[in-house]
mmCIF file of C-alpha atoms in Angstrom:
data_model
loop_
_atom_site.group_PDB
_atom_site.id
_atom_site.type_symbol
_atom_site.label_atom_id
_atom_site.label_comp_id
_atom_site.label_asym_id
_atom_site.label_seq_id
_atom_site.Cartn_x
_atom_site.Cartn_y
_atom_site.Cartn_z
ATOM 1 C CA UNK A 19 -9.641 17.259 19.471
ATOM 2 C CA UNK A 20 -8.495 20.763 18.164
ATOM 3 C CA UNK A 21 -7.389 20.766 14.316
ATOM 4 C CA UNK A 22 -3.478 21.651 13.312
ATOM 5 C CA UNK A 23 -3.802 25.665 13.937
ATOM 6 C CA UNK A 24 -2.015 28.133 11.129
ATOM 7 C CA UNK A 25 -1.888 31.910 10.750
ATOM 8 C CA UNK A 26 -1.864 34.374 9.399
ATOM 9 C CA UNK A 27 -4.574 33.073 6.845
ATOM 10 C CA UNK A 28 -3.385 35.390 4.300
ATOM 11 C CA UNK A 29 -0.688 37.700 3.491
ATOM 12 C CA UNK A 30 0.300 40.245 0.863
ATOM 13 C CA UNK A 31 3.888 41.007 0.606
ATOM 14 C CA UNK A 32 5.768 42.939 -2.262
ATOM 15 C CA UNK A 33 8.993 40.973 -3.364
ATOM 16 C CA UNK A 34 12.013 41.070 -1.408
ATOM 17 C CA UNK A 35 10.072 41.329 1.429
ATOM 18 C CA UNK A 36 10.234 38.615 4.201
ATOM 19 C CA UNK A 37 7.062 37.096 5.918
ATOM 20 C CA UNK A 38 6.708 33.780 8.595
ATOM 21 C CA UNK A 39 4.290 31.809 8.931
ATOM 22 C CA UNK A 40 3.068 29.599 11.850
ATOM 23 C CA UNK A 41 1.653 25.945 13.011
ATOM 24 C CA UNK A 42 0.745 24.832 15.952
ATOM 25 C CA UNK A 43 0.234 20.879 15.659
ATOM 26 C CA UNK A 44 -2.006 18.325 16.825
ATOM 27 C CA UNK A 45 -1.481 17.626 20.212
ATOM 28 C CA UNK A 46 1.024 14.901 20.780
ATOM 29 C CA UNK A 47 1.825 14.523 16.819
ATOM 30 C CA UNK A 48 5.631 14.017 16.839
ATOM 31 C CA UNK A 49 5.855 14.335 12.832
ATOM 32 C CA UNK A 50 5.108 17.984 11.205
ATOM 33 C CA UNK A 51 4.841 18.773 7.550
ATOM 34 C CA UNK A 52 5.048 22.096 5.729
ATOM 35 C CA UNK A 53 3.779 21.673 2.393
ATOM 36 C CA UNK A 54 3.554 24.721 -0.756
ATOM 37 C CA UNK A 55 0.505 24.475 -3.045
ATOM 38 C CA UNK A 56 0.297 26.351 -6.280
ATOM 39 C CA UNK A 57 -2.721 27.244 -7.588
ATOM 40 C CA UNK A 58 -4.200 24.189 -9.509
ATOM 41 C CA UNK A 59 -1.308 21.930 -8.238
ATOM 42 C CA UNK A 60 -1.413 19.058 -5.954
ATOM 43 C CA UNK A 61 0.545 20.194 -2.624
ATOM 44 C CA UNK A 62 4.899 19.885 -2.900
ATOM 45 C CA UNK A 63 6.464 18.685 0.760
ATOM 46 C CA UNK A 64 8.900 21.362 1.638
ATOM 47 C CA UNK A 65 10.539 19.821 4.900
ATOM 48 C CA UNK A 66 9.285 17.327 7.214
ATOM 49 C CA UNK A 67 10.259 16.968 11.144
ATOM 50 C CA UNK A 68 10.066 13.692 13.845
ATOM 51 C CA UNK A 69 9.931 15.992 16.882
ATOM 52 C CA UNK A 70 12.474 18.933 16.932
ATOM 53 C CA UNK A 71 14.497 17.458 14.118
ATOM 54 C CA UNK A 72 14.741 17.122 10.250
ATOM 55 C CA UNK A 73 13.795 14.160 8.449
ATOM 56 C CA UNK A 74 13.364 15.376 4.894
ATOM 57 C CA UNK A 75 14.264 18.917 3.790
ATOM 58 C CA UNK A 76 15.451 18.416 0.490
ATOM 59 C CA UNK A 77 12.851 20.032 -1.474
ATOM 60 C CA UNK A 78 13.270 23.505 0.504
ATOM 61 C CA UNK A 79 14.767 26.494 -1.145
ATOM 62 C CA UNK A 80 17.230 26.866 1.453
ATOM 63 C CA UNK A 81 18.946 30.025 0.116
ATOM 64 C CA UNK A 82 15.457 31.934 1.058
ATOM 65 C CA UNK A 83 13.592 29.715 3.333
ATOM 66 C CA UNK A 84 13.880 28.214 6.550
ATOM 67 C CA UNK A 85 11.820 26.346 8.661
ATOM 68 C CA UNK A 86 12.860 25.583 12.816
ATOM 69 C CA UNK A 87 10.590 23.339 14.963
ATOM 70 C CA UNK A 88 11.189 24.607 18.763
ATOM 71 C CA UNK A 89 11.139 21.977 21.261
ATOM 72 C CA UNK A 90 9.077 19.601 19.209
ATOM 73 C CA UNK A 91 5.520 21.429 19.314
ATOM 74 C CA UNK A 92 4.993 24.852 17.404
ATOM 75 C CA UNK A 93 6.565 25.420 14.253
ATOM 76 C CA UNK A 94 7.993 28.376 11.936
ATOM 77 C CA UNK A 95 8.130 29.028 7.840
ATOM 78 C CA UNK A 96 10.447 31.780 6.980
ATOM 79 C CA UNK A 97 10.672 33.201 3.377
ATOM 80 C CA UNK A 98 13.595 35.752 3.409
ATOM 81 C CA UNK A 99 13.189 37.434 0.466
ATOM 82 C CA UNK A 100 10.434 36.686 -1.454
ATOM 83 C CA UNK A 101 9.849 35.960 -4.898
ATOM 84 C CA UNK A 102 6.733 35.995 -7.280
ATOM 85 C CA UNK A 103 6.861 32.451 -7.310
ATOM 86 C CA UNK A 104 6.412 31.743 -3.749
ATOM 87 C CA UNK A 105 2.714 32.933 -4.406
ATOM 88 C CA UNK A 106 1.013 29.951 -2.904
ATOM 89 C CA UNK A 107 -0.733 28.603 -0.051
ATOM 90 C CA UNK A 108 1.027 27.358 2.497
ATOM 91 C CA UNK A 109 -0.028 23.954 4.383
ATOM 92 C CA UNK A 110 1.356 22.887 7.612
ATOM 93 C CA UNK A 111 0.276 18.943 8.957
ATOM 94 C CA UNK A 112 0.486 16.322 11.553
ATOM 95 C CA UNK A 113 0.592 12.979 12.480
ATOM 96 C CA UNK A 114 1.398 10.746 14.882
ATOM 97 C CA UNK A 115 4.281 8.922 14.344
ATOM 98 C CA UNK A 116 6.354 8.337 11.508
ATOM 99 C CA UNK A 117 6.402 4.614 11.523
ATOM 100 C CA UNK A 118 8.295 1.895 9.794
ATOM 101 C CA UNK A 119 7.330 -1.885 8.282
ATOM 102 C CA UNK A 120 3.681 -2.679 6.653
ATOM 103 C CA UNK A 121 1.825 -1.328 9.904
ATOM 104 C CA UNK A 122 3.431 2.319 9.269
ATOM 105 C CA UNK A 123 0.362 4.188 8.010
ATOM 106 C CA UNK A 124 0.638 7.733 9.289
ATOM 107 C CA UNK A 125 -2.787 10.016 8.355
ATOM 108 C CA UNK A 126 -1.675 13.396 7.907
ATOM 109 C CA UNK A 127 -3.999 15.847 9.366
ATOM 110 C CA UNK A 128 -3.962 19.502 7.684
ATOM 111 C CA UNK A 129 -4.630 23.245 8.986
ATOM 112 C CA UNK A 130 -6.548 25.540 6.380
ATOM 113 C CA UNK A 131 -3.088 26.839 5.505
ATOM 114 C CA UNK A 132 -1.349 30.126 4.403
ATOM 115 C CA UNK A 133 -2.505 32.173 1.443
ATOM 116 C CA UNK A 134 0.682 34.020 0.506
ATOM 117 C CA UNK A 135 0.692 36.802 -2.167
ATOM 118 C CA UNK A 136 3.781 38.373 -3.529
ATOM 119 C CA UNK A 137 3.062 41.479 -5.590
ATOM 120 C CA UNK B 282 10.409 8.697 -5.628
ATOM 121 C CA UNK B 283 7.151 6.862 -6.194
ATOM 122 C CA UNK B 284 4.572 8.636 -8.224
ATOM 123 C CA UNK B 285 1.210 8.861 -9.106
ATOM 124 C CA UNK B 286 -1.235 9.123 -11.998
ATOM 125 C CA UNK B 287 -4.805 10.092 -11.935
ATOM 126 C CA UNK B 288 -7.372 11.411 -14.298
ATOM 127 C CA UNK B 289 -6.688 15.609 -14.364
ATOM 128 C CA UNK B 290 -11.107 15.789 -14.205
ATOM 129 C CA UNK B 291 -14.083 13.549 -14.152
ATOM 130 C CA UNK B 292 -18.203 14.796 -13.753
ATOM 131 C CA UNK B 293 -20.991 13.064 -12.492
ATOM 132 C CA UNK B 294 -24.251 13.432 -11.717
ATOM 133 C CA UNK B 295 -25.555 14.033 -8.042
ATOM 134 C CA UNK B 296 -26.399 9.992 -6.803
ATOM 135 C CA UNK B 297 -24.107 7.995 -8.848
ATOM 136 C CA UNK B 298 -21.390 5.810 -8.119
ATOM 137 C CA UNK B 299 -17.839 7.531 -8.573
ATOM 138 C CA UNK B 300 -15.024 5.409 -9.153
ATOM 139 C CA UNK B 301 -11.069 7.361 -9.283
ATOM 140 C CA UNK B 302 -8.160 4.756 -10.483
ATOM 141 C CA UNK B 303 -5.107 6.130 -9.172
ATOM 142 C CA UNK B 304 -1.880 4.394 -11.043
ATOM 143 C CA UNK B 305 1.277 3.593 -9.071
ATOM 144 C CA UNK B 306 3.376 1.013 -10.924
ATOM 145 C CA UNK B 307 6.191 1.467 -8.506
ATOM 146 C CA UNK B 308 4.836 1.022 -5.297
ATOM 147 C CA UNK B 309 6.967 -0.318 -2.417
ATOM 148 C CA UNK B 310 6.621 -3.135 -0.292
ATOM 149 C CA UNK B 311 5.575 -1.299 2.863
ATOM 150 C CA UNK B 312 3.241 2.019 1.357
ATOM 151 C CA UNK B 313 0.118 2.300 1.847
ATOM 152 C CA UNK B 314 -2.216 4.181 -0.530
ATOM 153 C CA UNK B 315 -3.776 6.717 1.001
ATOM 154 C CA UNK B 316 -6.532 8.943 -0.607
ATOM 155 C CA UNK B 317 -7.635 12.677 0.322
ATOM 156 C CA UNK B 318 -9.939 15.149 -0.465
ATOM 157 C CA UNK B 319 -9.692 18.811 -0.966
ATOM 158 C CA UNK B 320 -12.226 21.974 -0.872
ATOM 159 C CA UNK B 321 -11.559 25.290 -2.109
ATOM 160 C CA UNK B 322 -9.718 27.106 0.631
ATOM 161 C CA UNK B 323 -9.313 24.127 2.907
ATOM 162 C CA UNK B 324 -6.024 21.710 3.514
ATOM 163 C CA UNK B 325 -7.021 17.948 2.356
ATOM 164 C CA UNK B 326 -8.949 16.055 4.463
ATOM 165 C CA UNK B 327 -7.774 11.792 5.317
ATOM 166 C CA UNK B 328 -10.626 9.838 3.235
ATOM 167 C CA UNK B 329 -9.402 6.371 3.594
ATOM 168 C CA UNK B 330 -6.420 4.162 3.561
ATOM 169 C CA UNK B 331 -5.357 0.942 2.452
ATOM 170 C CA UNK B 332 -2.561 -1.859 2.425
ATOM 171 C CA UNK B 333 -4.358 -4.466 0.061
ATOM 172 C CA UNK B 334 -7.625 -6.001 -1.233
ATOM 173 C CA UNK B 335 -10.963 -3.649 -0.343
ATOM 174 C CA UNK B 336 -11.260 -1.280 2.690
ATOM 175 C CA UNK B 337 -14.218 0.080 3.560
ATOM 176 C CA UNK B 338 -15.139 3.293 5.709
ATOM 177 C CA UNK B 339 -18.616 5.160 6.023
ATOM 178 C CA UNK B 340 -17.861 7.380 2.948
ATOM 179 C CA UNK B 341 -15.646 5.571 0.739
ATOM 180 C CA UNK B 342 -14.464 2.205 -0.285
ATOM 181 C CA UNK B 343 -10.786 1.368 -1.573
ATOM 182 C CA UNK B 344 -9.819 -1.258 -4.080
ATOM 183 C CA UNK B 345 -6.642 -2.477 -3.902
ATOM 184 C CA UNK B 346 -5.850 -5.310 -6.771
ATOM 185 C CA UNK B 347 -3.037 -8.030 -6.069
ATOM 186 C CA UNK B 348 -0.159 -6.256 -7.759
ATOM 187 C CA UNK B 349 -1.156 -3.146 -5.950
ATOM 188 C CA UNK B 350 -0.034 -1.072 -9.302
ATOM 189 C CA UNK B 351 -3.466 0.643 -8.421
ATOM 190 C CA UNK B 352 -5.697 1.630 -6.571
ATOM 191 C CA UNK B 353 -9.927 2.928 -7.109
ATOM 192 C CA UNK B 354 -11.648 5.059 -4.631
ATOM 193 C CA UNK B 355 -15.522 4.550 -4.818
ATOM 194 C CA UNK B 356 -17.770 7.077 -3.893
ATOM 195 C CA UNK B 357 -21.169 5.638 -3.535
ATOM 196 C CA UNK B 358 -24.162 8.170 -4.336
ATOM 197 C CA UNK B 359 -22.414 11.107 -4.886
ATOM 198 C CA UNK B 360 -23.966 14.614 -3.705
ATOM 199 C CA UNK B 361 -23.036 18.091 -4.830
ATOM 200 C CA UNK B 362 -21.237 18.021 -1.967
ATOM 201 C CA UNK B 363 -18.318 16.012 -2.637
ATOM 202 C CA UNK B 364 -17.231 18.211 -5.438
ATOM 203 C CA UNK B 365 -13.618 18.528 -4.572
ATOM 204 C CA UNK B 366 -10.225 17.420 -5.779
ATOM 205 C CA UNK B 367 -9.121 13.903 -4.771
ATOM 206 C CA UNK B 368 -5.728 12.899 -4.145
ATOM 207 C CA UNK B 369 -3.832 9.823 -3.826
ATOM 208 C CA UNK B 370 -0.612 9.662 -2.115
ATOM 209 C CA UNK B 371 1.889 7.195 -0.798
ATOM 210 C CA UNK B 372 2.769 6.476 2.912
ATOM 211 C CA UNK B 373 5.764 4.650 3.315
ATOM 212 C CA UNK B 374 7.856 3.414 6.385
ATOM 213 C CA UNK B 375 11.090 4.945 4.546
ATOM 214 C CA UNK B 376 12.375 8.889 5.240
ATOM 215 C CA UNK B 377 10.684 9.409 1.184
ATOM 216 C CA UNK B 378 8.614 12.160 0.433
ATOM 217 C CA UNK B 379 4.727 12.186 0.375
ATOM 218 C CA UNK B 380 4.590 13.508 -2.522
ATOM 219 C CA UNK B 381 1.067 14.397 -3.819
ATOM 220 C CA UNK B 382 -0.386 14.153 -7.326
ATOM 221 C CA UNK B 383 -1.967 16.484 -9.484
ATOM 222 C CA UNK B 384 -5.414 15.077 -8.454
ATOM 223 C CA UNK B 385 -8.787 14.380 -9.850
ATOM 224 C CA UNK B 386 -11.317 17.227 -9.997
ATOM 225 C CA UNK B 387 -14.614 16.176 -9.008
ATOM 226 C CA UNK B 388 -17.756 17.586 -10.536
ATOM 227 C CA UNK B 389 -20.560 17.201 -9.277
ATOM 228 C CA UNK B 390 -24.034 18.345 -10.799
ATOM 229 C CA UNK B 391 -27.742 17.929 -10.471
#
């Protein structure tokens, strides 16, 4: 089966500047992740959807970023305008199903992510 | 929020047995403890996964005590090629957020 798909792999942006960033998820994974990762940190959750809608956004800086999830497949990472500190990689993942009780064990599967550099 | 504690580093020598103890005294009835590894320039990769008691896979093996405050992945015969970082991370049934640690760097020599 084809791997969660992300692009661009890397991008240089001065700050201010706005930049997006893509997923394209597992096929038939109704849960999507965007995670940030800071150099030598473990990756932070920035929003997580169950199809086209939000489960868990409050770690996003919504005053410059914004994530949308059209019709439940492909989804979008907007930083509008960027800072130094959004220098990270970017990580978008899947699973199947977000599932309740003791047999809820969703395995995220991750795409290579998004280098992001803001000079 | 549950969290996590692991070692920041460990080294071993290529062919020994690793063992990572990942600490999680507030663990909820329904996570699971999940642990992933990372390469430079890669997203983490699923290792293995685990409720209670041992799980086994053809890489890894989890321990999981009774009290499930934590949790030891064993990596039998280690090879230069599982230098990585090793997370563990809670999956729960509840809308909380899997929230990863800061990891265990791997070394691996000859």
């Amino acid at each position: 089966e084809a791997g969660v798909a992300q692009s661009p792999r890397y991008k240089i942006i001065e700050k201010r500047q706005s930049v997006a960033f893509w997923c394209n998820p597992i096929s038939g994974h109704a849960t999507l992740y965007w995670y940030q990762q800071i150099l030598g940190q473990g990756p932070k959750l920035l929003i997580q959807f169950q199809n086209n809608g939000v489960v868990d956004d409050s770690q996003l800086p919504k005053d410059r970023f914004s994530a949308e999830r059209l019709k439940g497949v492909d989804s979008t990472l907007k930083i509008q305008p960027a800072k130094l500190e959004d220098s990270a990689v970017y990580l978008c993942a899947s699973s199947l199903i977000f599932a309740g009780g003791r047999t809820g064990a969703n395995v995220l599967t991750f795409g290579a992510g998004s280098r992001l550099t803001v000079l | 929020l549950a969290k996590t504690t692991q070692p920041i580093s460990m080294d071993s020598y290529e062919g020994q047995e690793v063992n990572i103890t990942c600490s999680h005294n507030n663990i909820a009835t329904n996570d699971y403890i999940t642990w992933y590894q990372q390469f430079p320039s890669q997203g983490p990769r699923f290792i293995i996964q685990g409720y209670k008691t041992k799980v086994t896979n053809e890489v890894a093996s989890l321990f999981i005590p009774a009290d499930r405050k934590s949790s030891t992945l064993s990596l039998p015969r280690v090879s230069l090629s599982d230098t990585a970082v090793y997370y563990c991370l809670f999956n729960t049934g509840t809308a909380s957020k899997l929230t990863f640690g800061t990891g265990t760097r791997l070394q691996v020599t000859l």
